[in-house]
Amino acid sequence: DARVTQTPRHKVTEMGQEVTMRCQPILGHNTVFWYRQTMMQGLELLAYFRNRAPLDDSGMPKDRFSAEMPDATLATLKIQPSEPRDSAVYFCASGLTGTRNIQYFGAGTRLSVL
Amino acid sequence: EDQVTQSPEALRLQEGESSSLNCSYTVSGLRGLFWYRQDPGKGPEFLFTLYSAGEEKEKERLKATLTKKESFLHITAPKPEDSATYLCAVQSILTGGGNKLTFGTGTQLKVEL
């Protein structure tokens, strides 16, 4: 059963620390998306990649967030330094262009910054 | 800018009590409208995609419909296991092949015995 895998599932850290979240997209998918979900804002797109190239990261605070795809099986989202307002659930999704454009989501990383 | 508004924010139904969820949207050329289901502590799970006005899709007790301005998710004779948050999202033709989605904030559905 193909699925998007995210690690860690939960992360508690202190303000100022670096946080790295990882995502393994579904094998064969060529698009990867990072979302942030909060009660107030819902699901917000932070960044997305096609064929490992960043297409749009306008949703990310550039001074502290960075997203990369070192290879086709790994996407990372880093926050440095982290702040309490970054507390949220971060989702990764993957998809395949040229199909029905469906995005498949991972289970998310719940981040708490104290 | 693409926008998606869902209503109501929350809905409580008795088992067997049919109802509809609304998704109003504005988009610069609709490529597709998507419905997802999200259970607590989990990621959104794909339900349907609708591509053009007049289109309908069905899955078990759920039926999604689409007009030029809104989509409805009809729930017929719901059961407690249908309790979840239902998310609507749109994809614009202007995003090209990137598959970018703009989500609404969801309708939290609770079905009681």
mmCIF file with all atom_site columns, C-alpha atoms in Angstrom:
data_model
loop_
_atom_site.group_PDB
_atom_site.id
_atom_site.type_symbol
_atom_site.label_atom_id
_atom_site.label_alt_id
_atom_site.label_comp_id
_atom_site.label_asym_id
_atom_site.label_entity_id
_atom_site.label_seq_id
_atom_site.pdbx_PDB_ins_code
_atom_site.Cartn_x
_atom_site.Cartn_y
_atom_site.Cartn_z
_atom_site.occupancy
_atom_site.B_iso_or_equiv
_atom_site.pdbx_formal_charge
_atom_site.auth_seq_id
_atom_site.auth_comp_id
_atom_site.auth_asym_id
_atom_site.auth_atom_id
_atom_site.pdbx_PDB_model_num
ATOM 1   C CA . ASP A 1 1   ? 0.000   0.000  0.000   1.00 0.00 ? 1   ASP A CA 1
ATOM 2   C CA . ALA A 1 2   ? 1.846   3.105  -1.234  1.00 0.00 ? 2   ALA A CA 1
ATOM 3   C CA . ARG A 1 3   ? 1.855   6.026  1.160   1.00 0.00 ? 3   ARG A CA 1
ATOM 4   C CA . VAL A 1 4   ? 3.684   9.229  2.001   1.00 0.00 ? 4   VAL A CA 1
ATOM 5   C CA . THR A 1 5   ? 5.862   8.785  5.073   1.00 0.00 ? 5   THR A CA 1
ATOM 6   C CA . GLN A 1 6   ? 6.681   11.672 7.393   1.00 0.00 ? 6   GLN A CA 1
ATOM 7   C CA . THR A 1 7   ? 9.118   11.737 10.299  1.00 0.00 ? 7   THR A CA 1
ATOM 8   C CA . PRO A 1 8   ? 9.041   12.538 13.123  1.00 0.00 ? 8   PRO A CA 1
ATOM 9   C CA . ARG A 1 9   ? 5.335   12.312 13.917  1.00 0.00 ? 9   ARG A CA 1
ATOM 10  C CA . HIS A 1 10  ? 5.735   14.588 16.926  1.00 0.00 ? 10  HIS A CA 1
ATOM 11  C CA . LYS A 1 11  ? 8.404   17.109 17.833  1.00 0.00 ? 11  LYS A CA 1
ATOM 12  C CA . VAL A 1 12  ? 8.692   19.270 20.920  1.00 0.00 ? 12  VAL A CA 1
ATOM 13  C CA . THR A 1 13  ? 11.500  21.796 20.926  1.00 0.00 ? 13  THR A CA 1
ATOM 14  C CA . GLU A 1 14  ? 12.534  25.030 22.518  1.00 0.00 ? 14  GLU A CA 1
ATOM 15  C CA . MET A 1 15  ? 12.476  28.398 20.854  1.00 0.00 ? 15  MET A CA 1
ATOM 16  C CA . GLY A 1 16  ? 15.625  29.051 18.864  1.00 0.00 ? 16  GLY A CA 1
ATOM 17  C CA . GLN A 1 17  ? 16.374  25.413 18.084  1.00 0.00 ? 17  GLN A CA 1
ATOM 18  C CA . GLU A 1 18  ? 16.635  23.991 14.590  1.00 0.00 ? 18  GLU A CA 1
ATOM 19  C CA . VAL A 1 19  ? 13.855  21.658 13.473  1.00 0.00 ? 19  VAL A CA 1
ATOM 20  C CA . THR A 1 20  ? 14.080  19.283 10.517  1.00 0.00 ? 20  THR A CA 1
ATOM 21  C CA . MET A 1 21  ? 11.063  17.427 9.172   1.00 0.00 ? 21  MET A CA 1
ATOM 22  C CA . ARG A 1 22  ? 11.403  14.674 6.594   1.00 0.00 ? 22  ARG A CA 1
ATOM 23  C CA . CYS A 1 23  ? 9.110   13.282 3.947   1.00 0.00 ? 23  CYS A CA 1
ATOM 24  C CA . GLN A 1 24  ? 9.361   10.224 1.733   1.00 0.00 ? 24  GLN A CA 1
ATOM 25  C CA . PRO A 1 25  ? 6.982   10.684 -1.219  1.00 0.00 ? 25  PRO A CA 1
ATOM 26  C CA . ILE A 1 26  ? 5.198   7.832  -2.921  1.00 0.00 ? 26  ILE A CA 1
ATOM 27  C CA . LEU A 1 27  ? 7.589   6.052  -5.274  1.00 0.00 ? 27  LEU A CA 1
ATOM 28  C CA . GLY A 1 28  ? 7.215   7.385  -8.788  1.00 0.00 ? 28  GLY A CA 1
ATOM 29  C CA . HIS A 1 29  ? 5.517   10.645 -7.830  1.00 0.00 ? 29  HIS A CA 1
ATOM 30  C CA . ASN A 1 30  ? 7.211   13.751 -9.221  1.00 0.00 ? 30  ASN A CA 1
ATOM 31  C CA . THR A 1 31  ? 5.562   16.538 -7.227  1.00 0.00 ? 31  THR A CA 1
ATOM 32  C CA . VAL A 1 32  ? 6.002   17.185 -3.493  1.00 0.00 ? 32  VAL A CA 1
ATOM 33  C CA . PHE A 1 33  ? 4.141   19.733 -1.386  1.00 0.00 ? 33  PHE A CA 1
ATOM 34  C CA . TRP A 1 34  ? 4.668   21.077 2.126   1.00 0.00 ? 34  TRP A CA 1
ATOM 35  C CA . TYR A 1 35  ? 1.626   22.414 4.001   1.00 0.00 ? 35  TYR A CA 1
ATOM 36  C CA . ARG A 1 36  ? 1.108   23.867 7.461   1.00 0.00 ? 36  ARG A CA 1
ATOM 37  C CA . GLN A 1 37  ? -2.202  23.382 9.255   1.00 0.00 ? 37  GLN A CA 1
ATOM 38  C CA . THR A 1 38  ? -3.450  25.486 12.167  1.00 0.00 ? 38  THR A CA 1
ATOM 39  C CA . MET A 1 39  ? -6.901  25.934 13.645  1.00 0.00 ? 39  MET A CA 1
ATOM 40  C CA . MET A 1 40  ? -6.998  29.566 12.582  1.00 0.00 ? 40  MET A CA 1
ATOM 41  C CA . GLN A 1 41  ? -5.590  29.359 9.050   1.00 0.00 ? 41  GLN A CA 1
ATOM 42  C CA . GLY A 1 42  ? -6.402  25.834 7.950   1.00 0.00 ? 42  GLY A CA 1
ATOM 43  C CA . LEU A 1 43  ? -4.087  24.251 5.371   1.00 0.00 ? 43  LEU A CA 1
ATOM 44  C CA . GLU A 1 44  ? -1.544  26.676 3.940   1.00 0.00 ? 44  GLU A CA 1
ATOM 45  C CA . LEU A 1 45  ? 0.853   25.783 1.152   1.00 0.00 ? 45  LEU A CA 1
ATOM 46  C CA . LEU A 1 46  ? 4.443   26.515 2.112   1.00 0.00 ? 46  LEU A CA 1
ATOM 47  C CA . ALA A 1 47  ? 6.383   25.167 -0.864  1.00 0.00 ? 47  ALA A CA 1
ATOM 48  C CA . TYR A 1 48  ? 6.232   22.676 -3.680  1.00 0.00 ? 48  TYR A CA 1
ATOM 49  C CA . PHE A 1 49  ? 8.578   20.851 -5.997  1.00 0.00 ? 49  PHE A CA 1
ATOM 50  C CA . ARG A 1 50  ? 8.289   19.247 -9.377  1.00 0.00 ? 50  ARG A CA 1
ATOM 51  C CA . ASN A 1 51  ? 10.953  16.800 -10.466 1.00 0.00 ? 51  ASN A CA 1
ATOM 52  C CA . ARG A 1 52  ? 12.926  17.913 -7.373  1.00 0.00 ? 52  ARG A CA 1
ATOM 53  C CA . ALA A 1 53  ? 13.049  21.541 -8.553  1.00 0.00 ? 53  ALA A CA 1
ATOM 54  C CA . PRO A 1 54  ? 11.380  24.161 -6.346  1.00 0.00 ? 54  PRO A CA 1
ATOM 55  C CA . LEU A 1 55  ? 8.427   25.730 -8.194  1.00 0.00 ? 55  LEU A CA 1
ATOM 56  C CA . ASP A 1 56  ? 7.011   28.001 -5.534  1.00 0.00 ? 56  ASP A CA 1
ATOM 57  C CA . ASP A 1 57  ? 8.050   28.743 -1.969  1.00 0.00 ? 57  ASP A CA 1
ATOM 58  C CA . SER A 1 58  ? 6.215   32.040 -1.606  1.00 0.00 ? 58  SER A CA 1
ATOM 59  C CA . GLY A 1 59  ? 4.218   30.670 1.344   1.00 0.00 ? 59  GLY A CA 1
ATOM 60  C CA . MET A 1 60  ? 7.338   30.225 3.482   1.00 0.00 ? 60  MET A CA 1
ATOM 61  C CA . PRO A 1 61  ? 8.947   32.779 5.800   1.00 0.00 ? 61  PRO A CA 1
ATOM 62  C CA . LYS A 1 62  ? 12.230  32.954 3.907   1.00 0.00 ? 62  LYS A CA 1
ATOM 63  C CA . ASP A 1 63  ? 14.364  34.085 6.798   1.00 0.00 ? 63  ASP A CA 1
ATOM 64  C CA . ARG A 1 64  ? 13.809  30.945 8.856   1.00 0.00 ? 64  ARG A CA 1
ATOM 65  C CA . PHE A 1 65  ? 12.276  28.233 6.654   1.00 0.00 ? 65  PHE A CA 1
ATOM 66  C CA . SER A 1 66  ? 13.959  26.225 3.940   1.00 0.00 ? 66  SER A CA 1
ATOM 67  C CA . ALA A 1 67  ? 12.790  23.282 1.844   1.00 0.00 ? 67  ALA A CA 1
ATOM 68  C CA . GLU A 1 68  ? 14.908  20.930 -0.221  1.00 0.00 ? 68  GLU A CA 1
ATOM 69  C CA . MET A 1 69  ? 14.757  17.659 -2.139  1.00 0.00 ? 69  MET A CA 1
ATOM 70  C CA . PRO A 1 70  ? 18.206  16.060 -1.932  1.00 0.00 ? 70  PRO A CA 1
ATOM 71  C CA . ASP A 1 71  ? 16.916  13.153 -4.008  1.00 0.00 ? 71  ASP A CA 1
ATOM 72  C CA . ALA A 1 72  ? 13.651  11.800 -5.385  1.00 0.00 ? 72  ALA A CA 1
ATOM 73  C CA . THR A 1 73  ? 12.914  9.799  -2.240  1.00 0.00 ? 73  THR A CA 1
ATOM 74  C CA . LEU A 1 74  ? 13.467  12.530 0.343   1.00 0.00 ? 74  LEU A CA 1
ATOM 75  C CA . ALA A 1 75  ? 12.097  16.015 0.944   1.00 0.00 ? 75  ALA A CA 1
ATOM 76  C CA . THR A 1 76  ? 13.065  18.100 3.958   1.00 0.00 ? 76  THR A CA 1
ATOM 77  C CA . LEU A 1 77  ? 11.612  21.164 5.650   1.00 0.00 ? 77  LEU A CA 1
ATOM 78  C CA . LYS A 1 78  ? 13.855  23.032 8.073   1.00 0.00 ? 78  LYS A CA 1
ATOM 79  C CA . ILE A 1 79  ? 13.087  25.796 10.515  1.00 0.00 ? 79  ILE A CA 1
ATOM 80  C CA . GLN A 1 80  ? 16.012  27.704 11.986  1.00 0.00 ? 80  GLN A CA 1
ATOM 81  C CA . PRO A 1 81  ? 15.566  29.312 14.445  1.00 0.00 ? 81  PRO A CA 1
ATOM 82  C CA . SER A 1 82  ? 12.161  28.008 15.510  1.00 0.00 ? 82  SER A CA 1
ATOM 83  C CA . GLU A 1 83  ? 9.615   30.261 17.218  1.00 0.00 ? 83  GLU A CA 1
ATOM 84  C CA . PRO A 1 84  ? 6.449   29.495 19.242  1.00 0.00 ? 84  PRO A CA 1
ATOM 85  C CA . ARG A 1 85  ? 4.283   30.762 16.357  1.00 0.00 ? 85  ARG A CA 1
ATOM 86  C CA . ASP A 1 86  ? 5.665   27.902 14.228  1.00 0.00 ? 86  ASP A CA 1
ATOM 87  C CA . SER A 1 87  ? 3.716   25.416 16.354  1.00 0.00 ? 87  SER A CA 1
ATOM 88  C CA . ALA A 1 88  ? 1.391   23.607 13.956  1.00 0.00 ? 88  ALA A CA 1
ATOM 89  C CA . VAL A 1 89  ? 0.954   20.347 12.073  1.00 0.00 ? 89  VAL A CA 1
ATOM 90  C CA . TYR A 1 90  ? 3.129   20.137 8.977   1.00 0.00 ? 90  TYR A CA 1
ATOM 91  C CA . PHE A 1 91  ? 1.964   17.907 6.151   1.00 0.00 ? 91  PHE A CA 1
ATOM 92  C CA . CYS A 1 92  ? 3.793   16.596 3.147   1.00 0.00 ? 92  CYS A CA 1
ATOM 93  C CA . ALA A 1 93  ? 1.890   15.482 0.066   1.00 0.00 ? 93  ALA A CA 1
ATOM 94  C CA . SER A 1 94  ? 3.006   13.958 -3.211  1.00 0.00 ? 94  SER A CA 1
ATOM 95  C CA . GLY A 1 95  ? 1.436   13.584 -6.621  1.00 0.00 ? 95  GLY A CA 1
ATOM 96  C CA . LEU A 1 96  ? 2.058   12.808 -10.266 1.00 0.00 ? 96  LEU A CA 1
ATOM 97  C CA . THR A 1 97  ? 1.632   15.417 -12.980 1.00 0.00 ? 97  THR A CA 1
ATOM 98  C CA . GLY A 1 98  ? -0.364  14.436 -16.029 1.00 0.00 ? 98  GLY A CA 1
ATOM 99  C CA . THR A 1 99  ? -2.745  12.265 -14.036 1.00 0.00 ? 99  THR A CA 1
ATOM 100 C CA . ARG A 1 100 ? -5.830  13.372 -12.173 1.00 0.00 ? 100 ARG A CA 1
ATOM 101 C CA . ASN A 1 101 ? -3.689  15.819 -10.173 1.00 0.00 ? 101 ASN A CA 1
ATOM 102 C CA . ILE A 1 102 ? -4.504  14.132 -6.889  1.00 0.00 ? 102 ILE A CA 1
ATOM 103 C CA . GLN A 1 103 ? -2.283  14.909 -3.923  1.00 0.00 ? 103 GLN A CA 1
ATOM 104 C CA . TYR A 1 104 ? -1.702  12.144 -1.385  1.00 0.00 ? 104 TYR A CA 1
ATOM 105 C CA . PHE A 1 105 ? -0.947  13.275 2.134   1.00 0.00 ? 105 PHE A CA 1
ATOM 106 C CA . GLY A 1 106 ? 1.259   11.919 4.864   1.00 0.00 ? 106 GLY A CA 1
ATOM 107 C CA . ALA A 1 107 ? 0.158   11.678 8.491   1.00 0.00 ? 107 ALA A CA 1
ATOM 108 C CA . GLY A 1 108 ? 1.899   14.921 9.404   1.00 0.00 ? 108 GLY A CA 1
ATOM 109 C CA . THR A 1 109 ? 4.457   16.151 11.931  1.00 0.00 ? 109 THR A CA 1
ATOM 110 C CA . ARG A 1 110 ? 2.976   17.854 14.970  1.00 0.00 ? 110 ARG A CA 1
ATOM 111 C CA . LEU A 1 111 ? 5.448   20.554 16.046  1.00 0.00 ? 111 LEU A CA 1
ATOM 112 C CA . SER A 1 112 ? 5.356   22.302 19.395  1.00 0.00 ? 112 SER A CA 1
ATOM 113 C CA . VAL A 1 113 ? 7.828   25.122 19.997  1.00 0.00 ? 113 VAL A CA 1
ATOM 114 C CA . LEU A 1 114 ? 8.030   26.132 23.645  1.00 0.00 ? 114 LEU A CA 1
ATOM 115 C CA . GLU B 2 1   ? -6.070  35.112 -5.929  1.00 0.00 ? 1   GLU B CA 1
ATOM 116 C CA . ASP B 2 2   ? -7.941  31.830 -5.606  1.00 0.00 ? 2   ASP B CA 1
ATOM 117 C CA . GLN B 2 3   ? -10.360 31.607 -2.667  1.00 0.00 ? 3   GLN B CA 1
ATOM 118 C CA . VAL B 2 4   ? -12.371 28.795 -1.119  1.00 0.00 ? 4   VAL B CA 1
ATOM 119 C CA . THR B 2 5   ? -15.067 29.276 1.529   1.00 0.00 ? 5   THR B CA 1
ATOM 120 C CA . GLN B 2 6   ? -16.735 26.343 3.236   1.00 0.00 ? 6   GLN B CA 1
ATOM 121 C CA . SER B 2 7   ? -19.943 26.324 5.240   1.00 0.00 ? 7   SER B CA 1
ATOM 122 C CA . PRO B 2 8   ? -21.041 25.534 7.795   1.00 0.00 ? 8   PRO B CA 1
ATOM 123 C CA . GLU B 2 9   ? -17.892 25.436 9.937   1.00 0.00 ? 9   GLU B CA 1
ATOM 124 C CA . ALA B 2 10  ? -19.414 22.651 12.013  1.00 0.00 ? 10  ALA B CA 1
ATOM 125 C CA . LEU B 2 11  ? -22.413 20.390 11.566  1.00 0.00 ? 11  LEU B CA 1
ATOM 126 C CA . ARG B 2 12  ? -24.037 17.963 13.953  1.00 0.00 ? 12  ARG B CA 1
ATOM 127 C CA . LEU B 2 13  ? -26.360 15.306 12.509  1.00 0.00 ? 13  LEU B CA 1
ATOM 128 C CA . GLN B 2 14  ? -28.291 12.390 13.865  1.00 0.00 ? 14  GLN B CA 1
ATOM 129 C CA . GLU B 2 15  ? -27.564 9.048  12.269  1.00 0.00 ? 15  GLU B CA 1
ATOM 130 C CA . GLY B 2 16  ? -29.676 8.807  9.115   1.00 0.00 ? 16  GLY B CA 1
ATOM 131 C CA . GLU B 2 17  ? -30.244 12.572 8.879   1.00 0.00 ? 17  GLU B CA 1
ATOM 132 C CA . SER B 2 18  ? -29.145 13.633 5.382   1.00 0.00 ? 18  SER B CA 1
ATOM 133 C CA . SER B 2 19  ? -27.546 17.034 4.763   1.00 0.00 ? 19  SER B CA 1
ATOM 134 C CA . SER B 2 20  ? -25.189 18.979 2.497   1.00 0.00 ? 20  SER B CA 1
ATOM 135 C CA . LEU B 2 21  ? -21.888 20.772 2.921   1.00 0.00 ? 21  LEU B CA 1
ATOM 136 C CA . ASN B 2 22  ? -21.135 23.825 0.799   1.00 0.00 ? 22  ASN B CA 1
ATOM 137 C CA . CYS B 2 23  ? -17.926 24.952 -0.882  1.00 0.00 ? 23  CYS B CA 1
ATOM 138 C CA . SER B 2 24  ? -17.945 28.332 -2.646  1.00 0.00 ? 24  SER B CA 1
ATOM 139 C CA . TYR B 2 25  ? -14.952 29.226 -4.749  1.00 0.00 ? 25  TYR B CA 1
ATOM 140 C CA . THR B 2 26  ? -13.382 31.891 -6.927  1.00 0.00 ? 26  THR B CA 1
ATOM 141 C CA . VAL B 2 27  ? -10.581 30.832 -9.204  1.00 0.00 ? 27  VAL B CA 1
ATOM 142 C CA . SER B 2 28  ? -8.907  32.072 -12.354 1.00 0.00 ? 28  SER B CA 1
ATOM 143 C CA . GLY B 2 29  ? -9.924  29.165 -14.548 1.00 0.00 ? 29  GLY B CA 1
ATOM 144 C CA . LEU B 2 30  ? -10.864 25.963 -12.743 1.00 0.00 ? 30  LEU B CA 1
ATOM 145 C CA . ARG B 2 31  ? -8.713  22.941 -13.483 1.00 0.00 ? 31  ARG B CA 1
ATOM 146 C CA . GLY B 2 32  ? -10.334 20.839 -10.775 1.00 0.00 ? 32  GLY B CA 1
ATOM 147 C CA . LEU B 2 33  ? -12.222 20.933 -7.473  1.00 0.00 ? 33  LEU B CA 1
ATOM 148 C CA . PHE B 2 34  ? -11.200 18.400 -4.865  1.00 0.00 ? 34  PHE B CA 1
ATOM 149 C CA . TRP B 2 35  ? -12.892 16.996 -1.776  1.00 0.00 ? 35  TRP B CA 1
ATOM 150 C CA . TYR B 2 36  ? -10.840 15.459 1.010   1.00 0.00 ? 36  TYR B CA 1
ATOM 151 C CA . ARG B 2 37  ? -11.767 13.847 4.305   1.00 0.00 ? 37  ARG B CA 1
ATOM 152 C CA . GLN B 2 38  ? -9.587  14.376 7.376   1.00 0.00 ? 38  GLN B CA 1
ATOM 153 C CA . ASP B 2 39  ? -9.830  12.329 10.562  1.00 0.00 ? 39  ASP B CA 1
ATOM 154 C CA . PRO B 2 40  ? -8.306  13.625 13.824  1.00 0.00 ? 40  PRO B CA 1
ATOM 155 C CA . GLY B 2 41  ? -4.549  13.127 13.935  1.00 0.00 ? 41  GLY B CA 1
ATOM 156 C CA . LYS B 2 42  ? -4.341  12.085 10.285  1.00 0.00 ? 42  LYS B CA 1
ATOM 157 C CA . GLY B 2 43  ? -3.605  13.638 6.939   1.00 0.00 ? 43  GLY B CA 1
ATOM 158 C CA . PRO B 2 44  ? -6.334  14.523 4.445   1.00 0.00 ? 44  PRO B CA 1
ATOM 159 C CA . GLU B 2 45  ? -7.621  11.569 2.416   1.00 0.00 ? 45  GLU B CA 1
ATOM 160 C CA . PHE B 2 46  ? -8.738  12.080 -1.170  1.00 0.00 ? 46  PHE B CA 1
ATOM 161 C CA . LEU B 2 47  ? -12.442 11.589 -1.941  1.00 0.00 ? 47  LEU B CA 1
ATOM 162 C CA . PHE B 2 48  ? -13.374 13.173 -5.284  1.00 0.00 ? 48  PHE B CA 1
ATOM 163 C CA . THR B 2 49  ? -12.251 15.423 -8.101  1.00 0.00 ? 49  THR B CA 1
ATOM 164 C CA . LEU B 2 50  ? -14.752 17.383 -10.195 1.00 0.00 ? 50  LEU B CA 1
ATOM 165 C CA . TYR B 2 51  ? -13.627 19.108 -13.383 1.00 0.00 ? 51  TYR B CA 1
ATOM 166 C CA . SER B 2 52  ? -16.615 20.855 -14.950 1.00 0.00 ? 52  SER B CA 1
ATOM 167 C CA . ALA B 2 53  ? -19.968 22.334 -13.996 1.00 0.00 ? 53  ALA B CA 1
ATOM 168 C CA . GLY B 2 54  ? -22.706 19.732 -13.925 1.00 0.00 ? 54  GLY B CA 1
ATOM 169 C CA . GLU B 2 55  ? -20.384 16.901 -13.023 1.00 0.00 ? 55  GLU B CA 1
ATOM 170 C CA . GLU B 2 56  ? -21.307 14.565 -10.153 1.00 0.00 ? 56  GLU B CA 1
ATOM 171 C CA . LYS B 2 57  ? -19.336 11.872 -8.346  1.00 0.00 ? 57  LYS B CA 1
ATOM 172 C CA . GLU B 2 58  ? -20.570 9.324  -5.793  1.00 0.00 ? 58  GLU B CA 1
ATOM 173 C CA . LYS B 2 59  ? -18.944 7.119  -3.202  1.00 0.00 ? 59  LYS B CA 1
ATOM 174 C CA . GLU B 2 60  ? -21.036 5.158  -0.727  1.00 0.00 ? 60  GLU B CA 1
ATOM 175 C CA . ARG B 2 61  ? -23.152 7.727  1.175   1.00 0.00 ? 61  ARG B CA 1
ATOM 176 C CA . LEU B 2 62  ? -21.354 10.732 -0.348  1.00 0.00 ? 62  LEU B CA 1
ATOM 177 C CA . LYS B 2 63  ? -22.184 12.591 -3.534  1.00 0.00 ? 63  LYS B CA 1
ATOM 178 C CA . ALA B 2 64  ? -20.301 15.640 -4.795  1.00 0.00 ? 64  ALA B CA 1
ATOM 179 C CA . THR B 2 65  ? -21.741 18.102 -7.291  1.00 0.00 ? 65  THR B CA 1
ATOM 180 C CA . LEU B 2 66  ? -20.255 21.134 -9.039  1.00 0.00 ? 66  LEU B CA 1
ATOM 181 C CA . THR B 2 67  ? -21.555 24.417 -10.459 1.00 0.00 ? 67  THR B CA 1
ATOM 182 C CA . LYS B 2 68  ? -19.588 27.383 -11.787 1.00 0.00 ? 68  LYS B CA 1
ATOM 183 C CA . LYS B 2 69  ? -19.481 28.973 -8.348  1.00 0.00 ? 69  LYS B CA 1
ATOM 184 C CA . GLU B 2 70  ? -19.828 26.230 -5.768  1.00 0.00 ? 70  GLU B CA 1
ATOM 185 C CA . SER B 2 71  ? -19.717 22.566 -4.934  1.00 0.00 ? 71  SER B CA 1
ATOM 186 C CA . PHE B 2 72  ? -21.872 20.544 -2.597  1.00 0.00 ? 72  PHE B CA 1
ATOM 187 C CA . LEU B 2 73  ? -21.050 17.409 -0.721  1.00 0.00 ? 73  LEU B CA 1
ATOM 188 C CA . HIS B 2 74  ? -24.305 15.593 -0.038  1.00 0.00 ? 74  HIS B CA 1
ATOM 189 C CA . ILE B 2 75  ? -24.327 13.041 2.746   1.00 0.00 ? 75  ILE B CA 1
ATOM 190 C CA . THR B 2 76  ? -27.224 10.580 2.597   1.00 0.00 ? 76  THR B CA 1
ATOM 191 C CA . ALA B 2 77  ? -28.245 8.657  5.723   1.00 0.00 ? 77  ALA B CA 1
ATOM 192 C CA . PRO B 2 78  ? -24.934 9.329  7.487   1.00 0.00 ? 78  PRO B CA 1
ATOM 193 C CA . LYS B 2 79  ? -23.398 6.977  10.024  1.00 0.00 ? 79  LYS B CA 1
ATOM 194 C CA . PRO B 2 80  ? -21.135 7.799  12.986  1.00 0.00 ? 80  PRO B CA 1
ATOM 195 C CA . GLU B 2 81  ? -18.115 6.648  10.960  1.00 0.00 ? 81  GLU B CA 1
ATOM 196 C CA . ASP B 2 82  ? -18.744 9.542  8.558   1.00 0.00 ? 82  ASP B CA 1
ATOM 197 C CA . SER B 2 83  ? -17.711 11.935 11.334  1.00 0.00 ? 83  SER B CA 1
ATOM 198 C CA . ALA B 2 84  ? -14.649 13.854 10.124  1.00 0.00 ? 84  ALA B CA 1
ATOM 199 C CA . THR B 2 85  ? -13.583 17.209 8.761   1.00 0.00 ? 85  THR B CA 1
ATOM 200 C CA . TYR B 2 86  ? -14.356 17.594 5.062   1.00 0.00 ? 86  TYR B CA 1
ATOM 201 C CA . LEU B 2 87  ? -12.025 19.837 3.090   1.00 0.00 ? 87  LEU B CA 1
ATOM 202 C CA . CYS B 2 88  ? -12.620 21.427 -0.288  1.00 0.00 ? 88  CYS B CA 1
ATOM 203 C CA . ALA B 2 89  ? -9.784  22.642 -2.536  1.00 0.00 ? 89  ALA B CA 1
ATOM 204 C CA . VAL B 2 90  ? -9.434  24.162 -5.988  1.00 0.00 ? 90  VAL B CA 1
ATOM 205 C CA . GLN B 2 91  ? -6.727  23.967 -8.610  1.00 0.00 ? 91  GLN B CA 1
ATOM 206 C CA . SER B 2 92  ? -6.335  26.729 -11.148 1.00 0.00 ? 92  SER B CA 1
ATOM 207 C CA . ILE B 2 93  ? -5.312  26.250 -14.758 1.00 0.00 ? 93  ILE B CA 1
ATOM 208 C CA . LEU B 2 94  ? -2.812  29.046 -14.150 1.00 0.00 ? 94  LEU B CA 1
ATOM 209 C CA . THR B 2 95  ? -0.725  26.819 -11.908 1.00 0.00 ? 95  THR B CA 1
ATOM 210 C CA . GLY B 2 96  ? 0.274   24.799 -14.928 1.00 0.00 ? 96  GLY B CA 1
ATOM 211 C CA . GLY B 2 97  ? 1.555   21.336 -14.205 1.00 0.00 ? 97  GLY B CA 1
ATOM 212 C CA . GLY B 2 98  ? 2.409   22.084 -10.597 1.00 0.00 ? 98  GLY B CA 1
ATOM 213 C CA . ASN B 2 99  ? -0.875  20.767 -9.205  1.00 0.00 ? 99  ASN B CA 1
ATOM 214 C CA . LYS B 2 100 ? -1.024  23.522 -6.581  1.00 0.00 ? 100 LYS B CA 1
ATOM 215 C CA . LEU B 2 101 ? -4.206  23.396 -4.429  1.00 0.00 ? 101 LEU B CA 1
ATOM 216 C CA . THR B 2 102 ? -5.928  26.143 -2.448  1.00 0.00 ? 102 THR B CA 1
ATOM 217 C CA . PHE B 2 103 ? -7.897  24.736 0.486   1.00 0.00 ? 103 PHE B CA 1
ATOM 218 C CA . GLY B 2 104 ? -10.902 25.937 2.439   1.00 0.00 ? 104 GLY B CA 1
ATOM 219 C CA . THR B 2 105 ? -10.904 25.727 6.228   1.00 0.00 ? 105 THR B CA 1
ATOM 220 C CA . GLY B 2 106 ? -13.219 22.729 6.258   1.00 0.00 ? 106 GLY B CA 1
ATOM 221 C CA . THR B 2 107 ? -16.537 21.586 7.728   1.00 0.00 ? 107 THR B CA 1
ATOM 222 C CA . GLN B 2 108 ? -16.305 19.538 10.892  1.00 0.00 ? 108 GLN B CA 1
ATOM 223 C CA . LEU B 2 109 ? -19.059 16.902 10.749  1.00 0.00 ? 109 LEU B CA 1
ATOM 224 C CA . LYS B 2 110 ? -20.251 14.976 13.778  1.00 0.00 ? 110 LYS B CA 1
ATOM 225 C CA . VAL B 2 111 ? -22.790 12.181 13.322  1.00 0.00 ? 111 VAL B CA 1
ATOM 226 C CA . GLU B 2 112 ? -24.437 10.954 16.497  1.00 0.00 ? 112 GLU B CA 1
ATOM 227 C CA . LEU B 2 113 ? -26.370 7.780  17.256  1.00 0.00 ? 113 LEU B CA 1
#
